[in-house]
């Protein structure tokens, strides 16, 4: 059942959602009144640009099961647990191109917005998104 769910998982769509969420968390202080209204609006527009644009090109690179066995000698019990691990990847240049295209849809009007945009872009290129599913 888990493998079937993962096989039908839409990595592109989920990654775009995670990216928007990451930017919101990373710049949460700025979104909660630490910016002037114009810059706060601009940051909201940047964040929403990722949810409007799906990042394409992800492919499932590998998948495997991991079994962990815990043996309690005192209790004389054995407990097995399983993890299904899937690794998705995207070409770095394709990823960067799509991020830049999404951000170009939100034009810069002043130096403060340009600084915000550069900070968001730098943060996004540093992000690593991990998804862990256990059963």
PDB file of C-alpha atoms in Angstrom:
ATOM      1  CA  UNK A   1       0.000   0.000   0.000  1.00  0.00           C
ATOM      2  CA  UNK A   2       2.790   2.453   0.889  1.00  0.00           C
ATOM      3  CA  UNK A   3       4.714   1.689  -2.305  1.00  0.00           C
ATOM      4  CA  UNK A   4       1.532   2.223  -4.335  1.00  0.00           C
ATOM      5  CA  UNK A   5       0.964   5.602  -2.660  1.00  0.00           C
ATOM      6  CA  UNK A   6       4.558   6.663  -3.363  1.00  0.00           C
ATOM      7  CA  UNK A   7       4.316   5.496  -6.975  1.00  0.00           C
ATOM      8  CA  UNK A   8       1.317   7.815  -7.428  1.00  0.00           C
ATOM      9  CA  UNK A   9       2.923  10.673  -5.488  1.00  0.00           C
ATOM     10  CA  UNK A  10       3.232  13.908  -7.498  1.00  0.00           C
ATOM     11  CA  UNK A  11       6.748  15.097  -6.661  1.00  0.00           C
ATOM     12  CA  UNK A  12       6.514  18.259  -8.770  1.00  0.00           C
ATOM     13  CA  UNK A  13       3.353  19.511  -7.092  1.00  0.00           C
ATOM     14  CA  UNK A  14       4.441  18.534  -3.590  1.00  0.00           C
ATOM     15  CA  UNK A  15       7.853  20.155  -3.989  1.00  0.00           C
ATOM     16  CA  UNK A  16       6.275  23.463  -5.051  1.00  0.00           C
ATOM     17  CA  UNK A  17       4.094  23.393  -1.924  1.00  0.00           C
ATOM     18  CA  UNK A  18       7.063  22.558   0.298  1.00  0.00           C
ATOM     19  CA  UNK A  19       9.100  25.342  -1.272  1.00  0.00           C
ATOM     20  CA  UNK A  20       6.374  27.918  -0.590  1.00  0.00           C
ATOM     21  CA  UNK A  21       6.097  26.668   2.971  1.00  0.00           C
ATOM     22  CA  UNK A  22       9.877  26.833   3.432  1.00  0.00           C
ATOM     23  CA  UNK A  23      10.050  30.441   2.240  1.00  0.00           C
ATOM     24  CA  UNK A  24       7.137  31.404   4.498  1.00  0.00           C
ATOM     25  CA  UNK A  25       8.867  29.850   7.515  1.00  0.00           C
ATOM     26  CA  UNK A  26      12.297  31.243   6.659  1.00  0.00           C
ATOM     27  CA  UNK A  27      11.008  34.789   6.246  1.00  0.00           C
ATOM     28  CA  UNK A  28       8.169  34.521   8.759  1.00  0.00           C
ATOM     29  CA  UNK A  29       9.445  37.416  10.870  1.00  0.00           C
ATOM     30  CA  UNK A  30       9.420  39.702   7.872  1.00  0.00           C
ATOM     31  CA  UNK A  31       5.884  38.609   7.049  1.00  0.00           C
ATOM     32  CA  UNK A  32       4.719  39.436  10.574  1.00  0.00           C
ATOM     33  CA  UNK A  33       5.188  43.167  10.544  1.00  0.00           C
ATOM     34  CA  UNK A  34       8.957  43.631  10.418  1.00  0.00           C
ATOM     35  CA  UNK A  35       8.720  45.108   6.921  1.00  0.00           C
ATOM     36  CA  UNK A  36       7.009  48.125   5.480  1.00  0.00           C
ATOM     37  CA  UNK A  37       3.661  47.338   3.839  1.00  0.00           C
ATOM     38  CA  UNK A  38       5.038  47.530   0.296  1.00  0.00           C
ATOM     39  CA  UNK A  39       7.900  45.103   1.021  1.00  0.00           C
ATOM     40  CA  UNK A  40       5.629  42.749   2.962  1.00  0.00           C
ATOM     41  CA  UNK A  41       3.223  42.655   0.008  1.00  0.00           C
ATOM     42  CA  UNK A  42       6.144  42.004  -2.313  1.00  0.00           C
ATOM     43  CA  UNK A  43       7.371  39.109  -0.160  1.00  0.00           C
ATOM     44  CA  UNK A  44       3.858  37.617  -0.184  1.00  0.00           C
ATOM     45  CA  UNK A  45       3.873  37.862  -3.988  1.00  0.00           C
ATOM     46  CA  UNK A  46       7.234  36.067  -4.158  1.00  0.00           C
ATOM     47  CA  UNK A  47       6.020  33.284  -1.889  1.00  0.00           C
ATOM     48  CA  UNK A  48       2.822  32.805  -3.858  1.00  0.00           C
ATOM     49  CA  UNK A  49       4.764  32.696  -7.146  1.00  0.00           C
ATOM     50  CA  UNK A  50       6.066  29.249  -6.147  1.00  0.00           C
ATOM     51  CA  UNK A  51       2.627  27.858  -5.423  1.00  0.00           C
ATOM     52  CA  UNK A  52       1.423  29.103  -8.835  1.00  0.00           C
ATOM     53  CA  UNK A  53       4.357  27.498 -10.675  1.00  0.00           C
ATOM     54  CA  UNK A  54       4.942  23.774 -10.551  1.00  0.00           C
ATOM     55  CA  UNK A  55       8.607  22.756 -10.533  1.00  0.00           C
ATOM     56  CA  UNK A  56       8.983  20.141 -13.287  1.00  0.00           C
ATOM     57  CA  UNK A  57      11.718  17.620 -13.981  1.00  0.00           C
ATOM     58  CA  UNK A  58      11.776  15.544 -10.816  1.00  0.00           C
ATOM     59  CA  UNK A  59      12.367  11.863 -11.351  1.00  0.00           C
ATOM     60  CA  UNK A  60      12.451   8.935  -9.006  1.00  0.00           C
ATOM     61  CA  UNK A  61      16.099   7.900  -8.833  1.00  0.00           C
ATOM     62  CA  UNK A  62      15.865   4.958  -6.465  1.00  0.00           C
ATOM     63  CA  UNK A  63      13.738   3.319  -3.838  1.00  0.00           C
ATOM     64  CA  UNK A  64      14.357   0.673  -1.231  1.00  0.00           C
ATOM     65  CA  UNK A  65      13.069  -0.860   1.978  1.00  0.00           C
ATOM     66  CA  UNK A  66      14.944  -0.766   5.280  1.00  0.00           C
ATOM     67  CA  UNK A  67      14.099  -3.244   8.007  1.00  0.00           C
ATOM     68  CA  UNK A  68      15.052  -2.486  11.606  1.00  0.00           C
ATOM     69  CA  UNK A  69      14.852  -5.241  14.215  1.00  0.00           C
ATOM     70  CA  UNK A  70      14.854  -4.570  17.949  1.00  0.00           C
ATOM     71  CA  UNK A  71      15.533  -7.566  20.167  1.00  0.00           C
ATOM     72  CA  UNK A  72      14.748  -7.313  23.853  1.00  0.00           C
ATOM     73  CA  UNK A  73      16.629 -10.138  25.592  1.00  0.00           C
ATOM     74  CA  UNK A  74      14.986  -9.500  28.952  1.00  0.00           C
ATOM     75  CA  UNK A  75      11.477  -9.476  27.552  1.00  0.00           C
ATOM     76  CA  UNK A  76      12.372 -12.102  24.920  1.00  0.00           C
ATOM     77  CA  UNK A  77      10.589 -10.121  22.245  1.00  0.00           C
ATOM     78  CA  UNK A  78      11.405  -9.084  18.727  1.00  0.00           C
ATOM     79  CA  UNK A  79      10.005  -5.985  17.065  1.00  0.00           C
ATOM     80  CA  UNK A  80      10.444  -5.283  13.362  1.00  0.00           C
ATOM     81  CA  UNK A  81       9.844  -1.924  11.734  1.00  0.00           C
ATOM     82  CA  UNK A  82      10.105  -0.983   8.083  1.00  0.00           C
ATOM     83  CA  UNK A  83      10.875   2.205   6.225  1.00  0.00           C
ATOM     84  CA  UNK A  84      10.320   2.755   2.538  1.00  0.00           C
ATOM     85  CA  UNK A  85      12.800   5.306   1.222  1.00  0.00           C
ATOM     86  CA  UNK A  86      12.436   7.022  -2.136  1.00  0.00           C
ATOM     87  CA  UNK A  87      14.921   9.488  -3.594  1.00  0.00           C
ATOM     88  CA  UNK A  88      13.740  12.051  -6.141  1.00  0.00           C
ATOM     89  CA  UNK A  89      16.185  14.248  -8.034  1.00  0.00           C
ATOM     90  CA  UNK A  90      16.172  17.093 -10.527  1.00  0.00           C
ATOM     91  CA  UNK A  91      18.911  18.519 -12.706  1.00  0.00           C
ATOM     92  CA  UNK A  92      20.401  21.498 -10.836  1.00  0.00           C
ATOM     93  CA  UNK A  93      20.414  23.823 -13.863  1.00  0.00           C
ATOM     94  CA  UNK A  94      16.798  22.979 -14.686  1.00  0.00           C
ATOM     95  CA  UNK A  95      15.822  23.619 -11.053  1.00  0.00           C
ATOM     96  CA  UNK A  96      17.603  26.993 -10.956  1.00  0.00           C
ATOM     97  CA  UNK A  97      16.107  28.049 -14.290  1.00  0.00           C
ATOM     98  CA  UNK A  98      12.554  27.281 -13.112  1.00  0.00           C
ATOM     99  CA  UNK A  99      13.044  29.100  -9.812  1.00  0.00           C
ATOM    100  CA  UNK A 100      14.393  32.179 -11.586  1.00  0.00           C
ATOM    101  CA  UNK A 101      11.493  32.087 -14.069  1.00  0.00           C
ATOM    102  CA  UNK A 102       8.958  31.925 -11.227  1.00  0.00           C
ATOM    103  CA  UNK A 103      10.632  34.855  -9.482  1.00  0.00           C
ATOM    104  CA  UNK A 104      10.801  36.919 -12.686  1.00  0.00           C
ATOM    105  CA  UNK A 105       6.991  36.950 -12.658  1.00  0.00           C
ATOM    106  CA  UNK A 106       7.239  39.273  -9.639  1.00  0.00           C
ATOM    107  CA  UNK A 107       8.968  42.448 -10.873  1.00  0.00           C
ATOM    108  CA  UNK A 108      11.228  44.494  -8.589  1.00  0.00           C
ATOM    109  CA  UNK A 109      10.200  48.126  -8.002  1.00  0.00           C
ATOM    110  CA  UNK A 110      12.891  49.346  -5.595  1.00  0.00           C
ATOM    111  CA  UNK A 111      16.189  48.469  -3.886  1.00  0.00           C
ATOM    112  CA  UNK A 112      14.522  46.942  -0.791  1.00  0.00           C
ATOM    113  CA  UNK A 113      12.474  44.580  -2.965  1.00  0.00           C
ATOM    114  CA  UNK A 114      15.599  43.662  -4.923  1.00  0.00           C
ATOM    115  CA  UNK A 115      17.352  42.799  -1.651  1.00  0.00           C
ATOM    116  CA  UNK A 116      14.371  40.691  -0.513  1.00  0.00           C
ATOM    117  CA  UNK A 117      14.286  38.875  -3.841  1.00  0.00           C
ATOM    118  CA  UNK A 118      18.010  38.102  -3.681  1.00  0.00           C
ATOM    119  CA  UNK A 119      17.686  36.806  -0.090  1.00  0.00           C
ATOM    120  CA  UNK A 120      14.754  34.570  -1.037  1.00  0.00           C
ATOM    121  CA  UNK A 121      16.577  33.272  -4.116  1.00  0.00           C
ATOM    122  CA  UNK A 122      19.732  32.538  -2.121  1.00  0.00           C
ATOM    123  CA  UNK A 123      17.710  30.677   0.518  1.00  0.00           C
ATOM    124  CA  UNK A 124      15.860  28.626  -2.067  1.00  0.00           C
ATOM    125  CA  UNK A 125      19.049  27.497  -3.751  1.00  0.00           C
ATOM    126  CA  UNK A 126      20.371  26.375  -0.372  1.00  0.00           C
ATOM    127  CA  UNK A 127      17.239  24.430   0.551  1.00  0.00           C
ATOM    128  CA  UNK A 128      17.144  20.679   0.796  1.00  0.00           C
ATOM    129  CA  UNK A 129      13.749  19.146   1.082  1.00  0.00           C
ATOM    130  CA  UNK A 130      13.457  15.762   2.744  1.00  0.00           C
ATOM    131  CA  UNK A 131      10.327  13.715   2.997  1.00  0.00           C
ATOM    132  CA  UNK A 132      10.258  10.707   5.262  1.00  0.00           C
ATOM    133  CA  UNK A 133       7.523   8.144   5.253  1.00  0.00           C
ATOM    134  CA  UNK A 134       7.354   5.345   7.770  1.00  0.00           C
ATOM    135  CA  UNK A 135       5.003   2.489   8.274  1.00  0.00           C
TER     136      UNK A 135
END
